[in-house]
Short mmCIF file of C-alpha atoms in Angstrom, two decimals:
data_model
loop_
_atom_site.label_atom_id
_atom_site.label_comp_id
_atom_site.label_asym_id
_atom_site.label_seq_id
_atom_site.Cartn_x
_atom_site.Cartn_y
_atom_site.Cartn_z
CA UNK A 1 0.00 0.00 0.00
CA UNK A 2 0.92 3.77 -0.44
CA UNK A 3 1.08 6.59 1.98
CA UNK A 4 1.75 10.10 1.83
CA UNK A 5 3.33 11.86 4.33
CA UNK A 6 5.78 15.67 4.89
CA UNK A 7 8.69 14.64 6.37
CA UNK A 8 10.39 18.05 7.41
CA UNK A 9 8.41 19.97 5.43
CA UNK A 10 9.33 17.72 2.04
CA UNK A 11 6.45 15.42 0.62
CA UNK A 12 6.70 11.66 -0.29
CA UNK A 13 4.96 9.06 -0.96
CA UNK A 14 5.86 5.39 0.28
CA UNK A 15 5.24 1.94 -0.37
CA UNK A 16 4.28 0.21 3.08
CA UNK A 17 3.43 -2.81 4.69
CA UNK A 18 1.21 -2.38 8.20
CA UNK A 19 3.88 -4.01 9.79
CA UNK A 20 6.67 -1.11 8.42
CA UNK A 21 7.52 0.71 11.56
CA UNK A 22 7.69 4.41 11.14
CA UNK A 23 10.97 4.24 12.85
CA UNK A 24 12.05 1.98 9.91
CA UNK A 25 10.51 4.21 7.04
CA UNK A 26 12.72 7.69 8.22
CA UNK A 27 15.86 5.32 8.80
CA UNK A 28 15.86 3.04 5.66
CA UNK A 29 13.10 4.40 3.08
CA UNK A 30 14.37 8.22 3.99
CA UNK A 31 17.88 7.29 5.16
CA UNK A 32 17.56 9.75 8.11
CA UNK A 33 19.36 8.38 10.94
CA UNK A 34 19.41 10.83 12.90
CA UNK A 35 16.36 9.17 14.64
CA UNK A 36 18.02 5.86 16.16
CA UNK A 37 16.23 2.63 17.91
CA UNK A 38 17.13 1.65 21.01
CA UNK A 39 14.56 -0.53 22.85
CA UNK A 40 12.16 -0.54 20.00
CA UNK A 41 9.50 -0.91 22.63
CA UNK A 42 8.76 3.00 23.56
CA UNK A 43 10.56 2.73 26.15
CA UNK A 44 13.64 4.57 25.38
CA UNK A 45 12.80 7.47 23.72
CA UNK A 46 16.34 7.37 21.39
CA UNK A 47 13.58 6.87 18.16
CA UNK A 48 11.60 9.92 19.54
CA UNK A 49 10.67 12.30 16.35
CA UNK A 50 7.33 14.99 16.42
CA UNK A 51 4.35 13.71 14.52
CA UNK A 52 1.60 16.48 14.10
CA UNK A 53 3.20 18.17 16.53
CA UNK A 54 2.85 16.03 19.76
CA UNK A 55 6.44 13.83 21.00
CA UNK A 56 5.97 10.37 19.06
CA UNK A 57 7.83 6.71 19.76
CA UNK A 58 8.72 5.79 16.00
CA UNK A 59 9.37 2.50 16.61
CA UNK A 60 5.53 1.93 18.10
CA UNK A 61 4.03 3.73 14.61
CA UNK A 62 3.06 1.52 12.05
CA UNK A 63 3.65 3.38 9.19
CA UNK A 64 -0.63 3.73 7.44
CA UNK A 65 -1.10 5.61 10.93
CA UNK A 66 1.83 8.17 9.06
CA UNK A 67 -0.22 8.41 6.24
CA UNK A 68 -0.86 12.23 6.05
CA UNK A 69 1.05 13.49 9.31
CA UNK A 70 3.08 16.08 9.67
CA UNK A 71 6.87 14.73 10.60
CA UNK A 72 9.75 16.57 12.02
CA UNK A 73 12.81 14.41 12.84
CA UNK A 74 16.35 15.86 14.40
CA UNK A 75 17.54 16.68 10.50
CA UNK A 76 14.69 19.21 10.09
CA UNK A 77 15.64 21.54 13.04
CA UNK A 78 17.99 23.60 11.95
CA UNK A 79 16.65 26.19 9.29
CA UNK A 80 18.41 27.07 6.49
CA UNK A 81 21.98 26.05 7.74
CA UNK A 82 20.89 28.13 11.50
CA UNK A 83 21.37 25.69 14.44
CA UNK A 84 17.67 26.19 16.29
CA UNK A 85 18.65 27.64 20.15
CA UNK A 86 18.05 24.32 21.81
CA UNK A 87 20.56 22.94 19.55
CA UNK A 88 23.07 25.43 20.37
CA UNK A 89 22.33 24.85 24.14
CA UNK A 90 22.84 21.10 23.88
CA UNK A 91 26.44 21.95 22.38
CA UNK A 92 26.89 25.46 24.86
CA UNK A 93 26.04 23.29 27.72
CA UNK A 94 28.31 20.41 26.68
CA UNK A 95 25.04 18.12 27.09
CA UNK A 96 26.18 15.45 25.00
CA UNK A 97 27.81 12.31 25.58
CA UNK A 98 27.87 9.68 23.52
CA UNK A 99 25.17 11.65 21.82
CA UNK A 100 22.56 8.16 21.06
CA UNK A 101 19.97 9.73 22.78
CA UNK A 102 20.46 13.44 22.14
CA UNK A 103 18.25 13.16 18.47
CA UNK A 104 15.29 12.43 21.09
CA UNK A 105 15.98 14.53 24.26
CA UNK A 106 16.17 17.92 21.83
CA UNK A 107 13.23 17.14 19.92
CA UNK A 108 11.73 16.53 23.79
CA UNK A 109 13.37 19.79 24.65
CA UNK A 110 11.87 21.50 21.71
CA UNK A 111 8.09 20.25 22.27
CA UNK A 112 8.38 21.64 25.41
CA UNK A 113 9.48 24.68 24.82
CA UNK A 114 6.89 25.20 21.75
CA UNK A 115 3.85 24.82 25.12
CA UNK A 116 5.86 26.43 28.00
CA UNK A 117 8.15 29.06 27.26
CA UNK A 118 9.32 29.29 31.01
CA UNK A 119 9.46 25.79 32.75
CA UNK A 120 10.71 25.00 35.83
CA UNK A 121 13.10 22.11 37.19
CA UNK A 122 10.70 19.79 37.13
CA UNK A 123 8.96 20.86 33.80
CA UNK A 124 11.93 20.01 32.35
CA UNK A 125 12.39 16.86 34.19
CA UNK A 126 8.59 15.69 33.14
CA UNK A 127 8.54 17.11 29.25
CA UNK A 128 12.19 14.74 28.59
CA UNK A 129 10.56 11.65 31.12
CA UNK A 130 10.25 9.57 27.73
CA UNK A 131 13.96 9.65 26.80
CA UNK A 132 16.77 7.95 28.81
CA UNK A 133 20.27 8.32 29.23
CA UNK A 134 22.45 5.38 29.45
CA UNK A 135 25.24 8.13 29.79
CA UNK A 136 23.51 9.52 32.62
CA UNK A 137 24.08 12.90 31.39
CA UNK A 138 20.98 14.55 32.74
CA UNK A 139 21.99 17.37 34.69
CA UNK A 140 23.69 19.02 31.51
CA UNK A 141 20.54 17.87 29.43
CA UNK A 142 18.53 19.42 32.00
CA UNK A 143 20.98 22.81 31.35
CA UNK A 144 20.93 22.62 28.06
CA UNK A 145 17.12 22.94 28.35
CA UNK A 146 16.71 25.86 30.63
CA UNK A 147 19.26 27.90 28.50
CA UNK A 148 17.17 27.35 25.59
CA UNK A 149 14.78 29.03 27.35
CA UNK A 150 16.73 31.87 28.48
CA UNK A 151 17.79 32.39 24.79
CA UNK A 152 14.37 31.58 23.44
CA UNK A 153 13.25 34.71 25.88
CA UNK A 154 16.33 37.02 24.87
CA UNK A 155 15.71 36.49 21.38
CA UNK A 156 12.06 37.22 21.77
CA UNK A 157 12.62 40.38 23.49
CA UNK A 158 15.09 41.12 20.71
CA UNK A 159 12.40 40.74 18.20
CA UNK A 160 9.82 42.24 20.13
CA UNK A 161 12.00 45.73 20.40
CA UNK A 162 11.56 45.58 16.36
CA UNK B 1 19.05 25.81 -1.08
CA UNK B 2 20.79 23.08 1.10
CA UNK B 3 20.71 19.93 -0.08
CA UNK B 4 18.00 17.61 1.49
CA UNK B 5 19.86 14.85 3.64
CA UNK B 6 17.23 12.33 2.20
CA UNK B 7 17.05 9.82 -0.24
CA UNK B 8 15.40 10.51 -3.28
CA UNK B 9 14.15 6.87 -3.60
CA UNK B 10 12.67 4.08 -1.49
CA UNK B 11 15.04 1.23 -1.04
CA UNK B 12 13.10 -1.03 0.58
CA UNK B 13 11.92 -4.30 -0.14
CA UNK B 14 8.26 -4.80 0.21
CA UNK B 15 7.54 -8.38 0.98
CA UNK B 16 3.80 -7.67 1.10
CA UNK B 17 3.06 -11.69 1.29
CA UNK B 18 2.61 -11.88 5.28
CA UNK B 19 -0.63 -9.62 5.93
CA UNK B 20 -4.08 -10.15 4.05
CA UNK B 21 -5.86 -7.39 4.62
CA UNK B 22 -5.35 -3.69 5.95
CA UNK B 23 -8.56 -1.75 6.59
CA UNK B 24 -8.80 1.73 7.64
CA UNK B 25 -12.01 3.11 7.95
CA UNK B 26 -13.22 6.61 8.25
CA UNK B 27 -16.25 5.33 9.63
CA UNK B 28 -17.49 3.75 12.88
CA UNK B 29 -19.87 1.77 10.59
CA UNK B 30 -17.70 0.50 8.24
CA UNK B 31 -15.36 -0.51 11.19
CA UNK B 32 -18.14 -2.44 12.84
CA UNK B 33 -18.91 -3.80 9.77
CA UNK B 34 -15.45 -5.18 8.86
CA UNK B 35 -15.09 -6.60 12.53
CA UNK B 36 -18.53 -8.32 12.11
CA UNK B 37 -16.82 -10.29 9.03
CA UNK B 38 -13.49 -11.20 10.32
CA UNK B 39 -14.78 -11.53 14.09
CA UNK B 40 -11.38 -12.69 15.90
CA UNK B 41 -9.11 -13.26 12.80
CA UNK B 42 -9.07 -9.48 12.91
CA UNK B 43 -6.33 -7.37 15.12
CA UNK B 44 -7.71 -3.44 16.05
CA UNK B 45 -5.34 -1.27 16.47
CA UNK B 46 -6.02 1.86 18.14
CA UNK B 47 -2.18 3.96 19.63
CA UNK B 48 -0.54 0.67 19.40
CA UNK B 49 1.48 1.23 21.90
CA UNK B 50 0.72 -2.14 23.38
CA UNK B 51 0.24 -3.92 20.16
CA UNK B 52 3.49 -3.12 18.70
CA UNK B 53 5.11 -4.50 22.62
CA UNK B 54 2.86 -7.42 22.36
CA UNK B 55 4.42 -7.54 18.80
CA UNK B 56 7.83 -6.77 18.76
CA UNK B 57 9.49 -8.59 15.90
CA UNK B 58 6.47 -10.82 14.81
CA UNK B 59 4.28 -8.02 13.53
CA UNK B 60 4.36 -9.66 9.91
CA UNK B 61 2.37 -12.30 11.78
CA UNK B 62 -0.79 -10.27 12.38
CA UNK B 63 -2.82 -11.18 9.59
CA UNK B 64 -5.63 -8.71 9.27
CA UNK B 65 -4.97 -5.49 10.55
CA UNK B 66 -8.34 -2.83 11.47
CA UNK B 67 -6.60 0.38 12.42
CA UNK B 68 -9.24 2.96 13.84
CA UNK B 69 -6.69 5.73 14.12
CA UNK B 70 -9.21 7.69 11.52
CA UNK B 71 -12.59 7.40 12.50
CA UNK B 72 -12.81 11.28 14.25
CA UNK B 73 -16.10 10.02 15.30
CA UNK B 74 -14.86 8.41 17.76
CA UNK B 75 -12.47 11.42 19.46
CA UNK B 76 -14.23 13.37 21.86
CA UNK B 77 -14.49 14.57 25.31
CA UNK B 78 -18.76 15.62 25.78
CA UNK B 79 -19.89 16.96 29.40
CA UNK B 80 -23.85 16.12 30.18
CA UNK B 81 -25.96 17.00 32.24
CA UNK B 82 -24.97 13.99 34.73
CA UNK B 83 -22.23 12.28 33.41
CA UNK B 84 -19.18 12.56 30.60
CA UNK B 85 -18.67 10.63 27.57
CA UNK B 86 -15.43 10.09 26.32
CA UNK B 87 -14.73 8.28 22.82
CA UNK B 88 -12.60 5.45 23.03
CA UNK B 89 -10.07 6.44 20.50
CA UNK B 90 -9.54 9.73 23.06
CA UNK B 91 -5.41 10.08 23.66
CA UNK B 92 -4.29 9.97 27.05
CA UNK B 93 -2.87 13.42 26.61
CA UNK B 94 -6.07 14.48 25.68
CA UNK B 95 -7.57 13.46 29.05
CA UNK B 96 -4.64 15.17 30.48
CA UNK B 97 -5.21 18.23 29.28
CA UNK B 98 -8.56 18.36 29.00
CA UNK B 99 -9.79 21.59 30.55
CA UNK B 100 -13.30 20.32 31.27
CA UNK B 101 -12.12 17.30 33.49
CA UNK B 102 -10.14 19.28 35.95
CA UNK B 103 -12.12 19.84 38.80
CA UNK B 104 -14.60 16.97 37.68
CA UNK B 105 -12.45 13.93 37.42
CA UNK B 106 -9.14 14.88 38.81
CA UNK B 107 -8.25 11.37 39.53
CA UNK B 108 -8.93 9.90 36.42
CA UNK B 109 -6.74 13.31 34.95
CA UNK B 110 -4.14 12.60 37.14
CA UNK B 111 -3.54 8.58 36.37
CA UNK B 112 -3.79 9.55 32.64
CA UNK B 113 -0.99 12.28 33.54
CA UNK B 114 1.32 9.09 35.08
CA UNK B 115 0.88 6.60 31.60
CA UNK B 116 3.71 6.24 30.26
CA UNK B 117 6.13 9.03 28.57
CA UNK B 118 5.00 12.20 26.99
CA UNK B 119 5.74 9.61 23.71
CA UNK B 120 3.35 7.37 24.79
CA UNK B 121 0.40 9.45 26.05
CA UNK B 122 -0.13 10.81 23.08
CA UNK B 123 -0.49 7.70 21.05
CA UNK B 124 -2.27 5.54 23.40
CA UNK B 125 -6.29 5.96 23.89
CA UNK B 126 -8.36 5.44 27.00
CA UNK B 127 -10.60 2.59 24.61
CA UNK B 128 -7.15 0.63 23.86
CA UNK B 129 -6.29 1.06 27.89
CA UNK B 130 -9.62 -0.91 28.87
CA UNK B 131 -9.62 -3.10 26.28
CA UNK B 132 -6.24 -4.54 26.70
CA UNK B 133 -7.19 -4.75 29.76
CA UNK B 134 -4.13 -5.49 31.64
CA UNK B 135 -4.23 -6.12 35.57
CA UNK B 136 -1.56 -2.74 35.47
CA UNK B 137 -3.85 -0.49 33.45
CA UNK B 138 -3.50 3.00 34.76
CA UNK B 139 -7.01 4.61 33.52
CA UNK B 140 -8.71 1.57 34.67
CA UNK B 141 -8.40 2.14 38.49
CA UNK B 142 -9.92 5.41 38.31
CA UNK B 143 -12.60 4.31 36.03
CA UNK B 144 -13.90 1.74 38.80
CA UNK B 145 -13.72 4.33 40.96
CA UNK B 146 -15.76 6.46 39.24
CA UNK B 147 -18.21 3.79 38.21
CA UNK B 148 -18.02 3.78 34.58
CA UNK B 149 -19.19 2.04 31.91
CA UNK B 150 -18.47 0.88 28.87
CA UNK B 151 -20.63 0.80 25.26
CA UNK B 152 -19.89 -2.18 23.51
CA UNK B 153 -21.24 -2.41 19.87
CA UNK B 154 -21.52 -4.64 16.79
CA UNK B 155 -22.84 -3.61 13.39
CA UNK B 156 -26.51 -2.82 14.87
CA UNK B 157 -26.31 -3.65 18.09
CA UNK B 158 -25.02 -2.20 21.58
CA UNK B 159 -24.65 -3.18 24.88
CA UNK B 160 -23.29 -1.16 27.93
CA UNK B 161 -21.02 -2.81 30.22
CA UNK B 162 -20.19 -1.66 33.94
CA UNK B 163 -16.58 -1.28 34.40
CA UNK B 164 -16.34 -3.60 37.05
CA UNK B 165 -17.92 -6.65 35.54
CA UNK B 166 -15.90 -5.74 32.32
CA UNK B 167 -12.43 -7.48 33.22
CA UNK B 168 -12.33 -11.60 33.82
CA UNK B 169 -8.82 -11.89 33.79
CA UNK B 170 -4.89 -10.71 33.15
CA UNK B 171 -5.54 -9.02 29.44
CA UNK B 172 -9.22 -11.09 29.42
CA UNK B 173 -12.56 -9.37 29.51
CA UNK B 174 -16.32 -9.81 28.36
CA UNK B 175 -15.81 -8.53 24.72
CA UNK B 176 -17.33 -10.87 21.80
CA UNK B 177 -15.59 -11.41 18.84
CA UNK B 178 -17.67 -8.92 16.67
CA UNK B 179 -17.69 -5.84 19.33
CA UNK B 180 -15.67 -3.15 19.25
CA UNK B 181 -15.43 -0.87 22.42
CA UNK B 182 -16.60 2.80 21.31
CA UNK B 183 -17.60 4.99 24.41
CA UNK B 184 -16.63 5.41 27.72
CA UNK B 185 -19.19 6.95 30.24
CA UNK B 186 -18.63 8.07 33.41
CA UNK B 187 -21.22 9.19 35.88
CA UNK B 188 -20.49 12.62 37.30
CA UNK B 189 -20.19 12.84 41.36
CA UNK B 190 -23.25 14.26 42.85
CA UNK B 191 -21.98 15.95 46.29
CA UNK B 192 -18.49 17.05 46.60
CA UNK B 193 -16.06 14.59 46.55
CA UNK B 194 -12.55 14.29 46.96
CA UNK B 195 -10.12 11.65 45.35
CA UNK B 196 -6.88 10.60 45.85
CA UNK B 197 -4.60 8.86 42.61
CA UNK B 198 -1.35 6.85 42.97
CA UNK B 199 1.23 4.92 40.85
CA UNK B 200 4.19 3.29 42.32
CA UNK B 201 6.84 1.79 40.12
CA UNK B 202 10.50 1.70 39.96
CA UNK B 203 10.57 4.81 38.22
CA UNK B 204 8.33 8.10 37.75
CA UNK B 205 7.66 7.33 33.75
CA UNK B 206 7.81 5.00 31.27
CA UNK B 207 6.88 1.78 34.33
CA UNK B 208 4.50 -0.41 34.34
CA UNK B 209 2.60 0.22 37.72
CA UNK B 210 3.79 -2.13 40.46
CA UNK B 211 1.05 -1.15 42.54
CA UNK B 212 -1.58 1.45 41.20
CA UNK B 213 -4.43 2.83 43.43
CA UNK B 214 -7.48 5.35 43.63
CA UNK B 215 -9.92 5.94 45.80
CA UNK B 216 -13.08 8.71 44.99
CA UNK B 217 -15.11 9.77 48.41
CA UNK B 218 -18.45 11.63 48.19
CA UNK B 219 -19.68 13.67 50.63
CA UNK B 220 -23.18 15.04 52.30
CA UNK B 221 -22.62 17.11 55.12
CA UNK B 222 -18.93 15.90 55.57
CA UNK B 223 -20.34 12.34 56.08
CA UNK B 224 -18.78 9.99 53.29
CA UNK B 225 -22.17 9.19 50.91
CA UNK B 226 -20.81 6.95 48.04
CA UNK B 227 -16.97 5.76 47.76
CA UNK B 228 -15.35 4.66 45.02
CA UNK B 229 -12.13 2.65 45.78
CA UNK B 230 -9.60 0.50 43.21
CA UNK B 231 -6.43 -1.44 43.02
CA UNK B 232 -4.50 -2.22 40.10
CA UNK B 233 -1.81 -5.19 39.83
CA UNK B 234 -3.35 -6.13 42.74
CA UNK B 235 -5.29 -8.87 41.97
CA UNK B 236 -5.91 -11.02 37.98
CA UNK B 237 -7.67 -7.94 37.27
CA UNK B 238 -8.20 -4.08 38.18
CA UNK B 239 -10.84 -4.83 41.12
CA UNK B 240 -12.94 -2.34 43.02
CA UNK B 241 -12.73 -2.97 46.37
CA UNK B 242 -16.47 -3.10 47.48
CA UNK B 243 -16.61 -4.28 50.70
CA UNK B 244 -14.02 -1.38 51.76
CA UNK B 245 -16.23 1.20 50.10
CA UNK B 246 -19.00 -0.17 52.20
CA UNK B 247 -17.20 0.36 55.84
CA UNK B 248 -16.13 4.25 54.39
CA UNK B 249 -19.78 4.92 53.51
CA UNK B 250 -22.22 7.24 55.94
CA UNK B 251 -18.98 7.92 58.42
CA UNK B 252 -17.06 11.04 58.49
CA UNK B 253 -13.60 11.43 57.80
CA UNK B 254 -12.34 11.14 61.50
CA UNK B 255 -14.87 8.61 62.80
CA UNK B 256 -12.38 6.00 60.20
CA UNK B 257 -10.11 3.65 61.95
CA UNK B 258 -7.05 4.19 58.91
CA UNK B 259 -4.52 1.44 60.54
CA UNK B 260 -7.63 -1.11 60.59
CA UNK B 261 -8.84 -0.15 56.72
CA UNK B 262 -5.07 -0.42 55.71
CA UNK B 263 -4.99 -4.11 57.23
CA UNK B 264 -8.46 -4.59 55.41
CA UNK B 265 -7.16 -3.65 52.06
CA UNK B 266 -4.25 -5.78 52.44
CA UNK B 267 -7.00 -8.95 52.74
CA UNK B 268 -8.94 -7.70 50.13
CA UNK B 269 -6.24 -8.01 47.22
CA UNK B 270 -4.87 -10.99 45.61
CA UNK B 271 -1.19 -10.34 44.46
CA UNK B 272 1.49 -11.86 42.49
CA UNK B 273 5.21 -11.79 42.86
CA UNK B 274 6.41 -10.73 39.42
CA UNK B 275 9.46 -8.89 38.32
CA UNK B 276 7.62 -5.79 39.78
CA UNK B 277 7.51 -6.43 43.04
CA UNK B 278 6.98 -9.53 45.63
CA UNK B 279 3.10 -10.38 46.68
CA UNK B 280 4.44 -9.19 50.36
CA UNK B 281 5.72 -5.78 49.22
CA UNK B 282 2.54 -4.96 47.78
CA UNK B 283 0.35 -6.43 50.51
CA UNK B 284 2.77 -3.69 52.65
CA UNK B 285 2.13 -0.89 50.19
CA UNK B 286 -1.46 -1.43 49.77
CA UNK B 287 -1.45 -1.34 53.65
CA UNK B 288 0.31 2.43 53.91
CA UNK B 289 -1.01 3.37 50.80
CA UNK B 290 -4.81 3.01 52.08
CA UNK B 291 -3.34 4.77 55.02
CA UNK B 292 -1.60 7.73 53.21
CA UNK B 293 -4.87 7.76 50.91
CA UNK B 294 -7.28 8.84 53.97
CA UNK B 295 -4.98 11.02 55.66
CA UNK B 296 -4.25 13.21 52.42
CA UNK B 297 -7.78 13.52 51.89
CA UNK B 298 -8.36 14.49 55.25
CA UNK B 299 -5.56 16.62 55.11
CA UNK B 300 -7.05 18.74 52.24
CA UNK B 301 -10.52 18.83 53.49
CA UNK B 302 -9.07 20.48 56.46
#
């Protein structure tokens, strides 16, 4: 079967099977691996990309649920060459590690960010509960989050003085 | 313009010989129609977040696949009068952030706050919860409590099913082979009630509950009119703890003996040791859990 989906911001159409995991479709059909399996069971979060806007496990997708969504993996962030501000933070804050799980935890940043412009601690800590760290890396991750936000706020005032 | 880091063609091999048939209706009647056909030779799949676990590499052996993930008919969250209906294909994230149910249902609101991982909450629905129907189900607690029920239909036919004579056994309950679960309905409280909503697991997300608990209290004139209390992997099933709810009822809040319920609870339940937790551990959390339960309550009613 065929499906149609934008896959940041670029339209294709697939041949499927029920059983192709979206996961599987942006890795091997698209040949983005930027979004990487780890558990394959939604428990990890390392195959975390944004489906119609809301923080989606790839790996638990088939792919005729895709058909017509809106996708934005890791590669789509940065526009036009421009790291987005969480992405700077992750590097700024020296957040990543062995960087498996980093695709996931900015996209989780990101979402975040997008509904709460000023979170807390423990904002942070519940918007990136679906993605683990087998670094154990969180208190930079954490950083890296809140100085998005503190750049996300500068820029806005910046913008707003236009 | 940059170059786009993906590739231009597909690459992959489509077997396409190990499923039949794929159906995806826009329609609760067609749905209904298809699952009257195929009765249990057919696999729904709502989030899938369970399906795809229950699944993991053997989904080429699902043979006929009935994905409801479009029938909009079937996403909604509707206030009444006396009671809410919510349509089974409603996200867990939905329920969270529903603005209607704060207040109303805050139990419910806050178990469907605890499924999972932001990931999974907004994938998996509140019909796909119950009808899994595992012993660990986090929406299902709170929906004893509350007292709902379920609407169970074939192509021309319903039936409504109280929650608590919906679930027979780990992942079992009374669903035929040609229903498909489409509404949830849950009774509003009449008096002012209080609730109280726990999950313990190993972790704060992404656990399957070890213990999972909620208990809904009604009152008239401070004295404790209906009560509503649940366990989850507590027992084969979700149960409602009835014979608890019937010592709470027409007492106030400090005429209850908590020590004495707590010991109650613990011989109410029926628990497993599993790689959650040992039937003893959660005989002991059920115990202070009961306890903790009252005294929050009681707490916040000042």
């Amino acid at each position: 079967m065929q499906i149609t989906l934008r896959v940041n911001g670029e339209e294709r159409t697939l041949d499927v099977t029920p059983y192709t995991r979206l996961l599987d479709l942006i890795r091997e059909d698209l040949g983005l691996t930027g979004v990487k399996e780890g558990c394959g069971k939604g428990e990890c979060g390392a195959c975390t990309v944004i489906m119609n806007g809301e923080l989606t496990a790839s790996c638990l997708v088939p792919a005729p649920q895709a058909d017509g969504a809106e996708i934005l993996t890791i590669e789509g962030l940065a526009a036009d060459g421009k790291l987005d501000p969480i992405q700077e933070s992750f590097i700024e804050a020296g957040a990543v590690q062995c960087g498996f799980c980093i695709p996931g935890m900015v996209l989780a940043g990101k979402r975040l960010l997008d509904e709460n412009p000023n979170p807390n601690e423990e904002d942070v800590r519940y918007g990136l509960s679906g993605n683990i760290c087998r670094c154990t890396g969180y208190a930079k991750i954490i950083d890296a989050v809140m100085m998005a936000a503190d750049k996300l706020k500068v820029e806005g005032s910046v913008n707003n003085g236009e | 313009m940059k170059k786009s880091p993906m590739k231009l063609e597909s690459s992959q091999t489509i077997s396409g010989v190990d499923f039949e048939n794929y159906f995806q209706p826009g329609s609760l009647k067609e749905a209904l129609e298809i699952k009257a056909e195929y009765g249990r030779d057919i696999t729904i799949a709502a989030g899938t977040t369970d399906l795809f676990v229950a699944y993991y590499e053997r989904l080429h052996t699902i043979k006929n696949w009935l994905d409801l993930s479009k029938i909009d008919e079937l996403k909604y969250i509707k206030f009444s009068e006396k009671n809410v209906k919510i349509g089974a294909m409603t996200t867990h994230l939905a329920l969270k952030e529903s603005e209607e149910l704060k207040g109303k249902f805050p139990v419910l609101q806050a178990a469907a706050a605890d499924v999972g991982s932001p990931q999974i909450r907004s994938r998996g629905t509140i019909g796909g919860n119950i009808a899994t129907s595992s012993p660990s189900g986090d929406l299902l607690t709170p929906l004893l409590s509350y007292q709902a029920r379920f609407k169970l239909e074939t192509a021309g036919k319903s039936r409504w099913a109280a929650a608590e004579e919906f679930f027979t056994g780990p992942k079992q309950n009374i669903m035929g082979p040609k229903e498909i679960l489409t509404e949830i309905e849950v009774p509003l409280p009449k008096n002012d009630s209080s609730g109280y909503w726990i999950k313990i697991g190993r972790r704060k997300a992404l656990v399957i509950s070890t213990l999972n608990f909620s208990l809904v209290l009604e009152f008239n004139k401070e004295k404790i009119s209906r009560a509503g209390l649940a366990m989850g992997s507590a027992a084969p099933t979700p149960v409602r703890l009835k014979k608890i709810e019937e010592m709470l009822v027409g007492k106030s809040l400090d005429e209850l003996d908590h020590r004495k319920l707590g010991e109650e609870v613990k011989k109410q339940i029926a628990p497993i040791d599993d790689v959650r937790g040992t039937k003893e551990y959660r005989e002991d959390v059920a115990f202070e859990t009961m306890i903790n339960a009252l005294e929050d309550i009681e707490s916040r009613r000042g």
